[in-house]
Amino acid sequence: DADVTQTPRNRITKTGKRIMLECSQTKGHDRMYWYRQDPGLGLRLIYYSFDVKDINKGEISDGYSVSRQAQAKFSLSLESAIPNQTALYFCATSDLDSGSTDTQYFGPGTRLTVL
Amino acid sequence: SQQGEEDPQALSIQEGENATMNCSYKTSINNLQWYRQNSGRGLVHLILIRSNEREKHSGRLRVTLDTSKKSSSLLITASRAADTASYFCPSFNAGNNRKLIWGLGTSLAVNP
């Protein structure tokens, strides 16, 4: 969905390097999420933000940090990358409307390889 | 453990056949959603069914929800090669956790 963009799309880095993945959205949604996807493990939530001042840890936040710079921007940092953080990372957005659906819109993903 | 559990984990059919995938969940929900993910791509929302609905249609998709059994099914009729993807059924509870709970998905292969 072009309304949610992620940069970079692919990244190869070395163990110990600091990496930042960026997400921008033009949907005007308040909620933003970072997930990682590994083969056989499905989607796992890293961090989520319900608005600019609200940041929450997901189920696998260790080794990651986030920054919600604006309603439209949510970045994910790996402070010191390690090989088991090699995965496909997705950003998503949603707007908890009056119908309480939380339908999510995903970016195209960032494939991260840590050597 | 995963809230949403899709079954089967993998399904292979011929083009033109119908594909049925099932999903179970553990706690009460406000809605259940189905998403498709083409290989290595982002997920795309397909259809949502609310807890007070029993069946919903969208094009070639038919979704059912049985809250007494905490289960849902997705039927894709007259499948096409382009339907080859992984399908996920996250559920949403506005009260407890206020976010989608994801399972591992069903991998569907539609052979031409």
mmCIF file with all atom_site columns, C-alpha atoms in Angstrom:
data_model
loop_
_atom_site.group_PDB
_atom_site.id
_atom_site.type_symbol
_atom_site.label_atom_id
_atom_site.label_alt_id
_atom_site.label_comp_id
_atom_site.label_asym_id
_atom_site.label_entity_id
_atom_site.label_seq_id
_atom_site.pdbx_PDB_ins_code
_atom_site.Cartn_x
_atom_site.Cartn_y
_atom_site.Cartn_z
_atom_site.occupancy
_atom_site.B_iso_or_equiv
_atom_site.pdbx_formal_charge
_atom_site.auth_seq_id
_atom_site.auth_comp_id
_atom_site.auth_asym_id
_atom_site.auth_atom_id
_atom_site.pdbx_PDB_model_num
ATOM 1   C CA . ASP A 1 1   ? 0.000   0.000   0.000   1.00 0.00 ? 1   ASP A CA 1
ATOM 2   C CA . ALA A 1 2   ? 1.672   3.216   -1.204  1.00 0.00 ? 2   ALA A CA 1
ATOM 3   C CA . ASP A 1 3   ? 0.103   5.083   1.730   1.00 0.00 ? 3   ASP A CA 1
ATOM 4   C CA . VAL A 1 4   ? 2.572   3.366   4.066   1.00 0.00 ? 4   VAL A CA 1
ATOM 5   C CA . THR A 1 5   ? 6.209   3.498   3.029   1.00 0.00 ? 5   THR A CA 1
ATOM 6   C CA . GLN A 1 6   ? 9.263   1.909   4.572   1.00 0.00 ? 6   GLN A CA 1
ATOM 7   C CA . THR A 1 7   ? 12.918  2.709   4.063   1.00 0.00 ? 7   THR A CA 1
ATOM 8   C CA . PRO A 1 8   ? 15.193  1.031   3.325   1.00 0.00 ? 8   PRO A CA 1
ATOM 9   C CA . ARG A 1 9   ? 13.576  -1.913  1.538   1.00 0.00 ? 9   ARG A CA 1
ATOM 10  C CA . ASN A 1 10  ? 16.640  -4.067  1.934   1.00 0.00 ? 10  ASN A CA 1
ATOM 11  C CA . ARG A 1 11  ? 19.601  -3.732  4.248   1.00 0.00 ? 11  ARG A CA 1
ATOM 12  C CA . ILE A 1 12  ? 22.627  -5.860  4.941   1.00 0.00 ? 12  ILE A CA 1
ATOM 13  C CA . THR A 1 13  ? 24.647  -4.938  7.983   1.00 0.00 ? 13  THR A CA 1
ATOM 14  C CA . LYS A 1 14  ? 27.187  -6.374  10.380  1.00 0.00 ? 14  LYS A CA 1
ATOM 15  C CA . THR A 1 15  ? 26.874  -7.504  13.947  1.00 0.00 ? 15  THR A CA 1
ATOM 16  C CA . GLY A 1 16  ? 27.133  -4.612  16.400  1.00 0.00 ? 16  GLY A CA 1
ATOM 17  C CA . LYS A 1 17  ? 26.035  -1.879  14.010  1.00 0.00 ? 17  LYS A CA 1
ATOM 18  C CA . ARG A 1 18  ? 23.207  0.493   14.850  1.00 0.00 ? 18  ARG A CA 1
ATOM 19  C CA . ILE A 1 19  ? 20.389  0.349   12.319  1.00 0.00 ? 19  ILE A CA 1
ATOM 20  C CA . MET A 1 20  ? 17.329  2.524   11.865  1.00 0.00 ? 20  MET A CA 1
ATOM 21  C CA . LEU A 1 21  ? 14.282  1.500   9.873   1.00 0.00 ? 21  LEU A CA 1
ATOM 22  C CA . GLU A 1 22  ? 11.851  4.243   8.977   1.00 0.00 ? 22  GLU A CA 1
ATOM 23  C CA . CYS A 1 23  ? 8.137   4.245   8.338   1.00 0.00 ? 23  CYS A CA 1
ATOM 24  C CA . SER A 1 24  ? 5.976   7.044   6.992   1.00 0.00 ? 24  SER A CA 1
ATOM 25  C CA . GLN A 1 25  ? 2.252   7.107   6.369   1.00 0.00 ? 25  GLN A CA 1
ATOM 26  C CA . THR A 1 26  ? -0.125  9.469   4.609   1.00 0.00 ? 26  THR A CA 1
ATOM 27  C CA . LYS A 1 27  ? -3.312  7.846   5.884   1.00 0.00 ? 27  LYS A CA 1
ATOM 28  C CA . GLY A 1 28  ? -3.660  10.184  8.844   1.00 0.00 ? 28  GLY A CA 1
ATOM 29  C CA . HIS A 1 29  ? -3.860  7.273   11.248  1.00 0.00 ? 29  HIS A CA 1
ATOM 30  C CA . ASP A 1 30  ? -2.998  7.622   14.915  1.00 0.00 ? 30  ASP A CA 1
ATOM 31  C CA . ARG A 1 31  ? -1.861  4.051   15.465  1.00 0.00 ? 31  ARG A CA 1
ATOM 32  C CA . MET A 1 32  ? 1.387   2.680   14.172  1.00 0.00 ? 32  MET A CA 1
ATOM 33  C CA . TYR A 1 33  ? 3.058   -0.710  14.655  1.00 0.00 ? 33  TYR A CA 1
ATOM 34  C CA . TRP A 1 34  ? 6.330   -2.472  14.033  1.00 0.00 ? 34  TRP A CA 1
ATOM 35  C CA . TYR A 1 35  ? 6.301   -6.232  13.406  1.00 0.00 ? 35  TYR A CA 1
ATOM 36  C CA . ARG A 1 36  ? 8.921   -8.752  12.479  1.00 0.00 ? 36  ARG A CA 1
ATOM 37  C CA . GLN A 1 37  ? 8.223   -11.866 10.468  1.00 0.00 ? 37  GLN A CA 1
ATOM 38  C CA . ASP A 1 38  ? 10.342  -14.993 10.557  1.00 0.00 ? 38  ASP A CA 1
ATOM 39  C CA . PRO A 1 39  ? 9.647   -18.212 8.662   1.00 0.00 ? 39  PRO A CA 1
ATOM 40  C CA . GLY A 1 40  ? 7.394   -20.449 10.723  1.00 0.00 ? 40  GLY A CA 1
ATOM 41  C CA . LEU A 1 41  ? 6.837   -17.847 13.434  1.00 0.00 ? 41  LEU A CA 1
ATOM 42  C CA . GLY A 1 42  ? 4.260   -15.589 11.831  1.00 0.00 ? 42  GLY A CA 1
ATOM 43  C CA . LEU A 1 43  ? 4.020   -11.907 12.703  1.00 0.00 ? 43  LEU A CA 1
ATOM 44  C CA . ARG A 1 44  ? 5.335   -10.794 16.070  1.00 0.00 ? 44  ARG A CA 1
ATOM 45  C CA . LEU A 1 45  ? 4.736   -7.335  17.470  1.00 0.00 ? 45  LEU A CA 1
ATOM 46  C CA . ILE A 1 46  ? 7.828   -5.367  18.481  1.00 0.00 ? 46  ILE A CA 1
ATOM 47  C CA . TYR A 1 47  ? 6.427   -1.961  19.455  1.00 0.00 ? 47  TYR A CA 1
ATOM 48  C CA . TYR A 1 48  ? 3.244   -0.033  18.910  1.00 0.00 ? 48  TYR A CA 1
ATOM 49  C CA . SER A 1 49  ? 2.121   3.538   19.314  1.00 0.00 ? 49  SER A CA 1
ATOM 50  C CA . PHE A 1 50  ? -1.472  4.683   19.726  1.00 0.00 ? 50  PHE A CA 1
ATOM 51  C CA . ASP A 1 51  ? -0.545  8.331   19.332  1.00 0.00 ? 51  ASP A CA 1
ATOM 52  C CA . VAL A 1 52  ? 2.567   10.509  19.341  1.00 0.00 ? 52  VAL A CA 1
ATOM 53  C CA . LYS A 1 53  ? 2.882   10.433  23.129  1.00 0.00 ? 53  LYS A CA 1
ATOM 54  C CA . ASP A 1 54  ? 1.954   6.790   23.603  1.00 0.00 ? 54  ASP A CA 1
ATOM 55  C CA . ILE A 1 55  ? 4.602   4.112   22.977  1.00 0.00 ? 55  ILE A CA 1
ATOM 56  C CA . ASN A 1 56  ? 4.157   0.519   24.100  1.00 0.00 ? 56  ASN A CA 1
ATOM 57  C CA . LYS A 1 57  ? 6.304   -2.577  24.048  1.00 0.00 ? 57  LYS A CA 1
ATOM 58  C CA . GLY A 1 58  ? 5.094   -5.554  22.124  1.00 0.00 ? 58  GLY A CA 1
ATOM 59  C CA . GLU A 1 59  ? 5.930   -9.199  22.695  1.00 0.00 ? 59  GLU A CA 1
ATOM 60  C CA . ILE A 1 60  ? 9.549   -9.021  21.488  1.00 0.00 ? 60  ILE A CA 1
ATOM 61  C CA . SER A 1 61  ? 10.883  -5.524  22.248  1.00 0.00 ? 61  SER A CA 1
ATOM 62  C CA . ASP A 1 62  ? 14.295  -6.533  23.670  1.00 0.00 ? 62  ASP A CA 1
ATOM 63  C CA . GLY A 1 63  ? 17.110  -5.191  21.490  1.00 0.00 ? 63  GLY A CA 1
ATOM 64  C CA . TYR A 1 64  ? 14.848  -2.666  19.774  1.00 0.00 ? 64  TYR A CA 1
ATOM 65  C CA . SER A 1 65  ? 13.778  0.915   20.405  1.00 0.00 ? 65  SER A CA 1
ATOM 66  C CA . VAL A 1 66  ? 11.359  3.217   18.634  1.00 0.00 ? 66  VAL A CA 1
ATOM 67  C CA . SER A 1 67  ? 10.693  6.880   18.091  1.00 0.00 ? 67  SER A CA 1
ATOM 68  C CA . ARG A 1 68  ? 7.403   8.460   17.074  1.00 0.00 ? 68  ARG A CA 1
ATOM 69  C CA . GLN A 1 69  ? 8.615   11.713  15.598  1.00 0.00 ? 69  GLN A CA 1
ATOM 70  C CA . ALA A 1 70  ? 5.211   12.801  14.349  1.00 0.00 ? 70  ALA A CA 1
ATOM 71  C CA . GLN A 1 71  ? 1.811   11.317  13.677  1.00 0.00 ? 71  GLN A CA 1
ATOM 72  C CA . ALA A 1 72  ? 3.066   10.230  10.277  1.00 0.00 ? 72  ALA A CA 1
ATOM 73  C CA . LYS A 1 73  ? 6.473   8.834   11.240  1.00 0.00 ? 73  LYS A CA 1
ATOM 74  C CA . PHE A 1 74  ? 7.514   5.878   13.365  1.00 0.00 ? 74  PHE A CA 1
ATOM 75  C CA . SER A 1 75  ? 11.073  4.613   13.303  1.00 0.00 ? 75  SER A CA 1
ATOM 76  C CA . LEU A 1 76  ? 12.548  1.394   14.642  1.00 0.00 ? 76  LEU A CA 1
ATOM 77  C CA . SER A 1 77  ? 16.151  1.162   15.816  1.00 0.00 ? 77  SER A CA 1
ATOM 78  C CA . LEU A 1 78  ? 18.348  -1.814  16.462  1.00 0.00 ? 78  LEU A CA 1
ATOM 79  C CA . GLU A 1 79  ? 20.924  -0.454  18.890  1.00 0.00 ? 79  GLU A CA 1
ATOM 80  C CA . SER A 1 80  ? 23.475  -3.182  18.297  1.00 0.00 ? 80  SER A CA 1
ATOM 81  C CA . ALA A 1 81  ? 22.363  -5.571  15.593  1.00 0.00 ? 81  ALA A CA 1
ATOM 82  C CA . ILE A 1 82  ? 22.814  -9.314  16.051  1.00 0.00 ? 82  ILE A CA 1
ATOM 83  C CA . PRO A 1 83  ? 22.352  -12.140 13.525  1.00 0.00 ? 83  PRO A CA 1
ATOM 84  C CA . ASN A 1 84  ? 19.096  -13.416 15.044  1.00 0.00 ? 84  ASN A CA 1
ATOM 85  C CA . GLN A 1 85  ? 17.519  -10.063 14.211  1.00 0.00 ? 85  GLN A CA 1
ATOM 86  C CA . THR A 1 86  ? 17.721  -11.060 10.567  1.00 0.00 ? 86  THR A CA 1
ATOM 87  C CA . ALA A 1 87  ? 14.080  -10.955 9.487   1.00 0.00 ? 87  ALA A CA 1
ATOM 88  C CA . LEU A 1 88  ? 11.430  -9.202  7.432   1.00 0.00 ? 88  LEU A CA 1
ATOM 89  C CA . TYR A 1 89  ? 10.190  -6.082  9.231   1.00 0.00 ? 89  TYR A CA 1
ATOM 90  C CA . PHE A 1 90  ? 6.796   -4.529  8.652   1.00 0.00 ? 90  PHE A CA 1
ATOM 91  C CA . CYS A 1 91  ? 5.301   -1.234  9.650   1.00 0.00 ? 91  CYS A CA 1
ATOM 92  C CA . ALA A 1 92  ? 1.527   -0.951  9.863   1.00 0.00 ? 92  ALA A CA 1
ATOM 93  C CA . THR A 1 93  ? -1.013  1.712   10.680  1.00 0.00 ? 93  THR A CA 1
ATOM 94  C CA . SER A 1 94  ? -4.602  1.712   11.853  1.00 0.00 ? 94  SER A CA 1
ATOM 95  C CA . ASP A 1 95  ? -7.271  4.065   12.999  1.00 0.00 ? 95  ASP A CA 1
ATOM 96  C CA . LEU A 1 96  ? -9.501  2.862   15.785  1.00 0.00 ? 96  LEU A CA 1
ATOM 97  C CA . ASP A 1 97  ? -12.701 4.236   14.339  1.00 0.00 ? 97  ASP A CA 1
ATOM 98  C CA . SER A 1 98  ? -16.075 4.314   16.021  1.00 0.00 ? 98  SER A CA 1
ATOM 99  C CA . GLY A 1 99  ? -16.656 0.773   14.797  1.00 0.00 ? 99  GLY A CA 1
ATOM 100 C CA . SER A 1 100 ? -13.634 -0.471  16.759  1.00 0.00 ? 100 SER A CA 1
ATOM 101 C CA . THR A 1 101 ? -12.222 -2.540  13.940  1.00 0.00 ? 101 THR A CA 1
ATOM 102 C CA . ASP A 1 102 ? -8.491  -1.753  14.052  1.00 0.00 ? 102 ASP A CA 1
ATOM 103 C CA . THR A 1 103 ? -8.061  -2.707  10.404  1.00 0.00 ? 103 THR A CA 1
ATOM 104 C CA . GLN A 1 104 ? -4.345  -2.435  9.671   1.00 0.00 ? 104 GLN A CA 1
ATOM 105 C CA . TYR A 1 105 ? -2.549  -1.179  6.572   1.00 0.00 ? 105 TYR A CA 1
ATOM 106 C CA . PHE A 1 106 ? 0.927   -2.504  5.963   1.00 0.00 ? 106 PHE A CA 1
ATOM 107 C CA . GLY A 1 107 ? 4.028   -1.144  4.355   1.00 0.00 ? 107 GLY A CA 1
ATOM 108 C CA . PRO A 1 108 ? 5.970   -3.219  1.813   1.00 0.00 ? 108 PRO A CA 1
ATOM 109 C CA . GLY A 1 109 ? 8.482   -4.462  4.381   1.00 0.00 ? 109 GLY A CA 1
ATOM 110 C CA . THR A 1 110 ? 12.199  -4.142  5.007   1.00 0.00 ? 110 THR A CA 1
ATOM 111 C CA . ARG A 1 111 ? 14.353  -7.205  4.578   1.00 0.00 ? 111 ARG A CA 1
ATOM 112 C CA . LEU A 1 112 ? 17.182  -6.955  7.102   1.00 0.00 ? 112 LEU A CA 1
ATOM 113 C CA . THR A 1 113 ? 20.183  -9.242  7.128   1.00 0.00 ? 113 THR A CA 1
ATOM 114 C CA . VAL A 1 114 ? 22.676  -9.089  9.980   1.00 0.00 ? 114 VAL A CA 1
ATOM 115 C CA . LEU A 1 115 ? 25.957  -10.828 9.224   1.00 0.00 ? 115 LEU A CA 1
ATOM 116 C CA . SER B 2 1   ? 0.643   -19.043 22.339  1.00 0.00 ? 1   SER B CA 1
ATOM 117 C CA . GLN B 2 2   ? -1.010  -17.498 19.302  1.00 0.00 ? 2   GLN B CA 1
ATOM 118 C CA . GLN B 2 3   ? -4.553  -16.206 19.698  1.00 0.00 ? 3   GLN B CA 1
ATOM 119 C CA . GLY B 2 4   ? -5.379  -16.845 16.066  1.00 0.00 ? 4   GLY B CA 1
ATOM 120 C CA . GLU B 2 5   ? -4.568  -20.292 14.777  1.00 0.00 ? 5   GLU B CA 1
ATOM 121 C CA . GLU B 2 6   ? -5.058  -21.002 11.129  1.00 0.00 ? 6   GLU B CA 1
ATOM 122 C CA . ASP B 2 7   ? -5.681  -24.494 9.808   1.00 0.00 ? 7   ASP B CA 1
ATOM 123 C CA . PRO B 2 8   ? -4.384  -26.092 7.709   1.00 0.00 ? 8   PRO B CA 1
ATOM 124 C CA . GLN B 2 9   ? -0.851  -24.714 7.763   1.00 0.00 ? 9   GLN B CA 1
ATOM 125 C CA . ALA B 2 10  ? -0.534  -25.423 4.057   1.00 0.00 ? 10  ALA B CA 1
ATOM 126 C CA . LEU B 2 11  ? -3.043  -26.119 1.296   1.00 0.00 ? 11  LEU B CA 1
ATOM 127 C CA . SER B 2 12  ? -2.479  -26.987 -2.353  1.00 0.00 ? 12  SER B CA 1
ATOM 128 C CA . ILE B 2 13  ? -5.320  -27.001 -4.902  1.00 0.00 ? 13  ILE B CA 1
ATOM 129 C CA . GLN B 2 14  ? -5.889  -26.763 -8.629  1.00 0.00 ? 14  GLN B CA 1
ATOM 130 C CA . GLU B 2 15  ? -7.006  -23.592 -10.336 1.00 0.00 ? 15  GLU B CA 1
ATOM 131 C CA . GLY B 2 16  ? -10.799 -23.385 -10.408 1.00 0.00 ? 16  GLY B CA 1
ATOM 132 C CA . GLU B 2 17  ? -11.280 -25.342 -7.195  1.00 0.00 ? 17  GLU B CA 1
ATOM 133 C CA . ASN B 2 18  ? -12.543 -23.827 -3.972  1.00 0.00 ? 18  ASN B CA 1
ATOM 134 C CA . ALA B 2 19  ? -10.161 -23.247 -1.061  1.00 0.00 ? 19  ALA B CA 1
ATOM 135 C CA . THR B 2 20  ? -11.310 -23.370 2.534   1.00 0.00 ? 20  THR B CA 1
ATOM 136 C CA . MET B 2 21  ? -9.203  -22.208 5.444   1.00 0.00 ? 21  MET B CA 1
ATOM 137 C CA . ASN B 2 22  ? -10.135 -22.316 9.086   1.00 0.00 ? 22  ASN B CA 1
ATOM 138 C CA . CYS B 2 23  ? -9.204  -20.181 12.038  1.00 0.00 ? 23  CYS B CA 1
ATOM 139 C CA . SER B 2 24  ? -9.665  -20.540 15.774  1.00 0.00 ? 24  SER B CA 1
ATOM 140 C CA . TYR B 2 25  ? -9.216  -18.042 18.573  1.00 0.00 ? 25  TYR B CA 1
ATOM 141 C CA . LYS B 2 26  ? -9.188  -18.214 22.335  1.00 0.00 ? 26  LYS B CA 1
ATOM 142 C CA . THR B 2 27  ? -10.838 -15.180 23.925  1.00 0.00 ? 27  THR B CA 1
ATOM 143 C CA . SER B 2 28  ? -13.875 -13.058 23.199  1.00 0.00 ? 28  SER B CA 1
ATOM 144 C CA . ILE B 2 29  ? -13.553 -10.739 20.219  1.00 0.00 ? 29  ILE B CA 1
ATOM 145 C CA . ASN B 2 30  ? -15.073 -7.630  18.685  1.00 0.00 ? 30  ASN B CA 1
ATOM 146 C CA . ASN B 2 31  ? -14.158 -8.693  15.185  1.00 0.00 ? 31  ASN B CA 1
ATOM 147 C CA . LEU B 2 32  ? -12.032 -11.095 13.192  1.00 0.00 ? 32  LEU B CA 1
ATOM 148 C CA . GLN B 2 33  ? -10.180 -10.110 10.052  1.00 0.00 ? 33  GLN B CA 1
ATOM 149 C CA . TRP B 2 34  ? -8.593  -11.955 7.162   1.00 0.00 ? 34  TRP B CA 1
ATOM 150 C CA . TYR B 2 35  ? -5.444  -10.746 5.469   1.00 0.00 ? 35  TYR B CA 1
ATOM 151 C CA . ARG B 2 36  ? -3.483  -11.994 2.469   1.00 0.00 ? 36  ARG B CA 1
ATOM 152 C CA . GLN B 2 37  ? 0.274   -11.864 2.065   1.00 0.00 ? 37  GLN B CA 1
ATOM 153 C CA . ASN B 2 38  ? 1.912   -12.547 -1.258  1.00 0.00 ? 38  ASN B CA 1
ATOM 154 C CA . SER B 2 39  ? 5.404   -13.920 -0.946  1.00 0.00 ? 39  SER B CA 1
ATOM 155 C CA . GLY B 2 40  ? 7.726   -11.404 0.740   1.00 0.00 ? 40  GLY B CA 1
ATOM 156 C CA . ARG B 2 41  ? 5.200   -8.595  0.453   1.00 0.00 ? 41  ARG B CA 1
ATOM 157 C CA . GLY B 2 42  ? 3.165   -6.598  2.938   1.00 0.00 ? 42  GLY B CA 1
ATOM 158 C CA . LEU B 2 43  ? -0.148  -7.898  4.205   1.00 0.00 ? 43  LEU B CA 1
ATOM 159 C CA . VAL B 2 44  ? -3.383  -6.750  2.626   1.00 0.00 ? 44  VAL B CA 1
ATOM 160 C CA . HIS B 2 45  ? -6.703  -6.605  4.427   1.00 0.00 ? 45  HIS B CA 1
ATOM 161 C CA . LEU B 2 46  ? -9.356  -8.757  2.736   1.00 0.00 ? 46  LEU B CA 1
ATOM 162 C CA . ILE B 2 47  ? -12.461 -8.791  4.863   1.00 0.00 ? 47  ILE B CA 1
ATOM 163 C CA . LEU B 2 48  ? -13.682 -8.171  8.396   1.00 0.00 ? 48  LEU B CA 1
ATOM 164 C CA . ILE B 2 49  ? -16.483 -9.880  10.240  1.00 0.00 ? 49  ILE B CA 1
ATOM 165 C CA . ARG B 2 50  ? -17.889 -8.502  13.458  1.00 0.00 ? 50  ARG B CA 1
ATOM 166 C CA . SER B 2 51  ? -18.798 -10.626 16.449  1.00 0.00 ? 51  SER B CA 1
ATOM 167 C CA . ASN B 2 52  ? -22.541 -10.125 15.839  1.00 0.00 ? 52  ASN B CA 1
ATOM 168 C CA . GLU B 2 53  ? -22.270 -11.304 12.205  1.00 0.00 ? 53  GLU B CA 1
ATOM 169 C CA . ARG B 2 54  ? -22.351 -14.932 11.079  1.00 0.00 ? 54  ARG B CA 1
ATOM 170 C CA . GLU B 2 55  ? -21.459 -14.676 7.419   1.00 0.00 ? 55  GLU B CA 1
ATOM 171 C CA . LYS B 2 56  ? -20.031 -12.098 5.065   1.00 0.00 ? 56  LYS B CA 1
ATOM 172 C CA . HIS B 2 57  ? -19.236 -12.013 1.360   1.00 0.00 ? 57  HIS B CA 1
ATOM 173 C CA . SER B 2 58  ? -16.846 -9.998  -0.735  1.00 0.00 ? 58  SER B CA 1
ATOM 174 C CA . GLY B 2 59  ? -16.447 -10.983 -4.370  1.00 0.00 ? 59  GLY B CA 1
ATOM 175 C CA . ARG B 2 60  ? -15.150 -14.575 -4.405  1.00 0.00 ? 60  ARG B CA 1
ATOM 176 C CA . LEU B 2 61  ? -14.597 -14.552 -0.640  1.00 0.00 ? 61  LEU B CA 1
ATOM 177 C CA . ARG B 2 62  ? -17.008 -15.911 1.911   1.00 0.00 ? 62  ARG B CA 1
ATOM 178 C CA . VAL B 2 63  ? -16.257 -15.666 5.618   1.00 0.00 ? 63  VAL B CA 1
ATOM 179 C CA . THR B 2 64  ? -18.198 -17.309 8.419   1.00 0.00 ? 64  THR B CA 1
ATOM 180 C CA . LEU B 2 65  ? -17.920 -16.783 12.143  1.00 0.00 ? 65  LEU B CA 1
ATOM 181 C CA . ASP B 2 66  ? -19.092 -19.115 14.903  1.00 0.00 ? 66  ASP B CA 1
ATOM 182 C CA . THR B 2 67  ? -18.562 -17.376 18.233  1.00 0.00 ? 67  THR B CA 1
ATOM 183 C CA . SER B 2 68  ? -19.806 -20.395 20.195  1.00 0.00 ? 68  SER B CA 1
ATOM 184 C CA . LYS B 2 69  ? -16.950 -22.453 18.743  1.00 0.00 ? 69  LYS B CA 1
ATOM 185 C CA . LYS B 2 70  ? -14.544 -19.504 18.579  1.00 0.00 ? 70  LYS B CA 1
ATOM 186 C CA . SER B 2 71  ? -13.845 -20.262 14.954  1.00 0.00 ? 71  SER B CA 1
ATOM 187 C CA . SER B 2 72  ? -14.004 -18.713 11.518  1.00 0.00 ? 72  SER B CA 1
ATOM 188 C CA . SER B 2 73  ? -13.573 -19.967 7.984   1.00 0.00 ? 73  SER B CA 1
ATOM 189 C CA . LEU B 2 74  ? -12.542 -18.316 4.740   1.00 0.00 ? 74  LEU B CA 1
ATOM 190 C CA . LEU B 2 75  ? -13.783 -19.765 1.461   1.00 0.00 ? 75  LEU B CA 1
ATOM 191 C CA . ILE B 2 76  ? -12.239 -18.643 -1.806  1.00 0.00 ? 76  ILE B CA 1
ATOM 192 C CA . THR B 2 77  ? -14.357 -19.811 -4.720  1.00 0.00 ? 77  THR B CA 1
ATOM 193 C CA . ALA B 2 78  ? -13.071 -20.538 -8.222  1.00 0.00 ? 78  ALA B CA 1
ATOM 194 C CA . SER B 2 79  ? -9.468  -20.062 -7.148  1.00 0.00 ? 79  SER B CA 1
ATOM 195 C CA . ARG B 2 80  ? -6.874  -18.517 -9.443  1.00 0.00 ? 80  ARG B CA 1
ATOM 196 C CA . ALA B 2 81  ? -3.103  -18.771 -9.538  1.00 0.00 ? 81  ALA B CA 1
ATOM 197 C CA . ALA B 2 82  ? -3.019  -15.175 -8.262  1.00 0.00 ? 82  ALA B CA 1
ATOM 198 C CA . ASP B 2 83  ? -4.670  -16.369 -5.029  1.00 0.00 ? 83  ASP B CA 1
ATOM 199 C CA . THR B 2 84  ? -1.423  -18.138 -4.138  1.00 0.00 ? 84  THR B CA 1
ATOM 200 C CA . ALA B 2 85  ? -0.407  -16.469 -0.884  1.00 0.00 ? 85  ALA B CA 1
ATOM 201 C CA . SER B 2 86  ? -0.436  -16.839 2.890   1.00 0.00 ? 86  SER B CA 1
ATOM 202 C CA . TYR B 2 87  ? -3.663  -16.015 4.697   1.00 0.00 ? 87  TYR B CA 1
ATOM 203 C CA . PHE B 2 88  ? -3.928  -14.756 8.268   1.00 0.00 ? 88  PHE B CA 1
ATOM 204 C CA . CYS B 2 89  ? -6.917  -14.316 10.585  1.00 0.00 ? 89  CYS B CA 1
ATOM 205 C CA . PRO B 2 90  ? -6.095  -11.928 13.435  1.00 0.00 ? 90  PRO B CA 1
ATOM 206 C CA . SER B 2 91  ? -8.789  -11.206 15.966  1.00 0.00 ? 91  SER B CA 1
ATOM 207 C CA . PHE B 2 92  ? -9.457  -7.975  17.820  1.00 0.00 ? 92  PHE B CA 1
ATOM 208 C CA . ASN B 2 93  ? -10.709 -7.348  21.329  1.00 0.00 ? 93  ASN B CA 1
ATOM 209 C CA . ALA B 2 94  ? -11.223 -3.657  22.081  1.00 0.00 ? 94  ALA B CA 1
ATOM 210 C CA . GLY B 2 95  ? -11.304 -4.278  25.805  1.00 0.00 ? 95  GLY B CA 1
ATOM 211 C CA . ASN B 2 96  ? -8.349  -6.402  26.801  1.00 0.00 ? 96  ASN B CA 1
ATOM 212 C CA . ASN B 2 97  ? -5.465  -5.653  24.504  1.00 0.00 ? 97  ASN B CA 1
ATOM 213 C CA . ARG B 2 98  ? -6.791  -3.233  21.905  1.00 0.00 ? 98  ARG B CA 1
ATOM 214 C CA . LYS B 2 99  ? -4.668  -4.675  19.124  1.00 0.00 ? 99  LYS B CA 1
ATOM 215 C CA . LEU B 2 100 ? -4.754  -7.495  16.621  1.00 0.00 ? 100 LEU B CA 1
ATOM 216 C CA . ILE B 2 101 ? -3.514  -10.900 17.691  1.00 0.00 ? 101 ILE B CA 1
ATOM 217 C CA . TRP B 2 102 ? -1.873  -12.820 14.840  1.00 0.00 ? 102 TRP B CA 1
ATOM 218 C CA . GLY B 2 103 ? -1.457  -16.518 14.114  1.00 0.00 ? 103 GLY B CA 1
ATOM 219 C CA . LEU B 2 104 ? 0.982   -18.297 11.814  1.00 0.00 ? 104 LEU B CA 1
ATOM 220 C CA . GLY B 2 105 ? -1.184  -18.263 8.711   1.00 0.00 ? 105 GLY B CA 1
ATOM 221 C CA . THR B 2 106 ? -2.217  -20.754 6.053   1.00 0.00 ? 106 THR B CA 1
ATOM 222 C CA . SER B 2 107 ? -0.050  -21.048 2.978   1.00 0.00 ? 107 SER B CA 1
ATOM 223 C CA . LEU B 2 108 ? -2.224  -21.556 -0.115  1.00 0.00 ? 108 LEU B CA 1
ATOM 224 C CA . ALA B 2 109 ? -0.799  -22.747 -3.408  1.00 0.00 ? 109 ALA B CA 1
ATOM 225 C CA . VAL B 2 110 ? -3.094  -22.646 -6.428  1.00 0.00 ? 110 VAL B CA 1
ATOM 226 C CA . ASN B 2 111 ? -1.644  -24.706 -9.248  1.00 0.00 ? 111 ASN B CA 1
ATOM 227 C CA . PRO B 2 112 ? -2.427  -23.772 -12.865 1.00 0.00 ? 112 PRO B CA 1
#
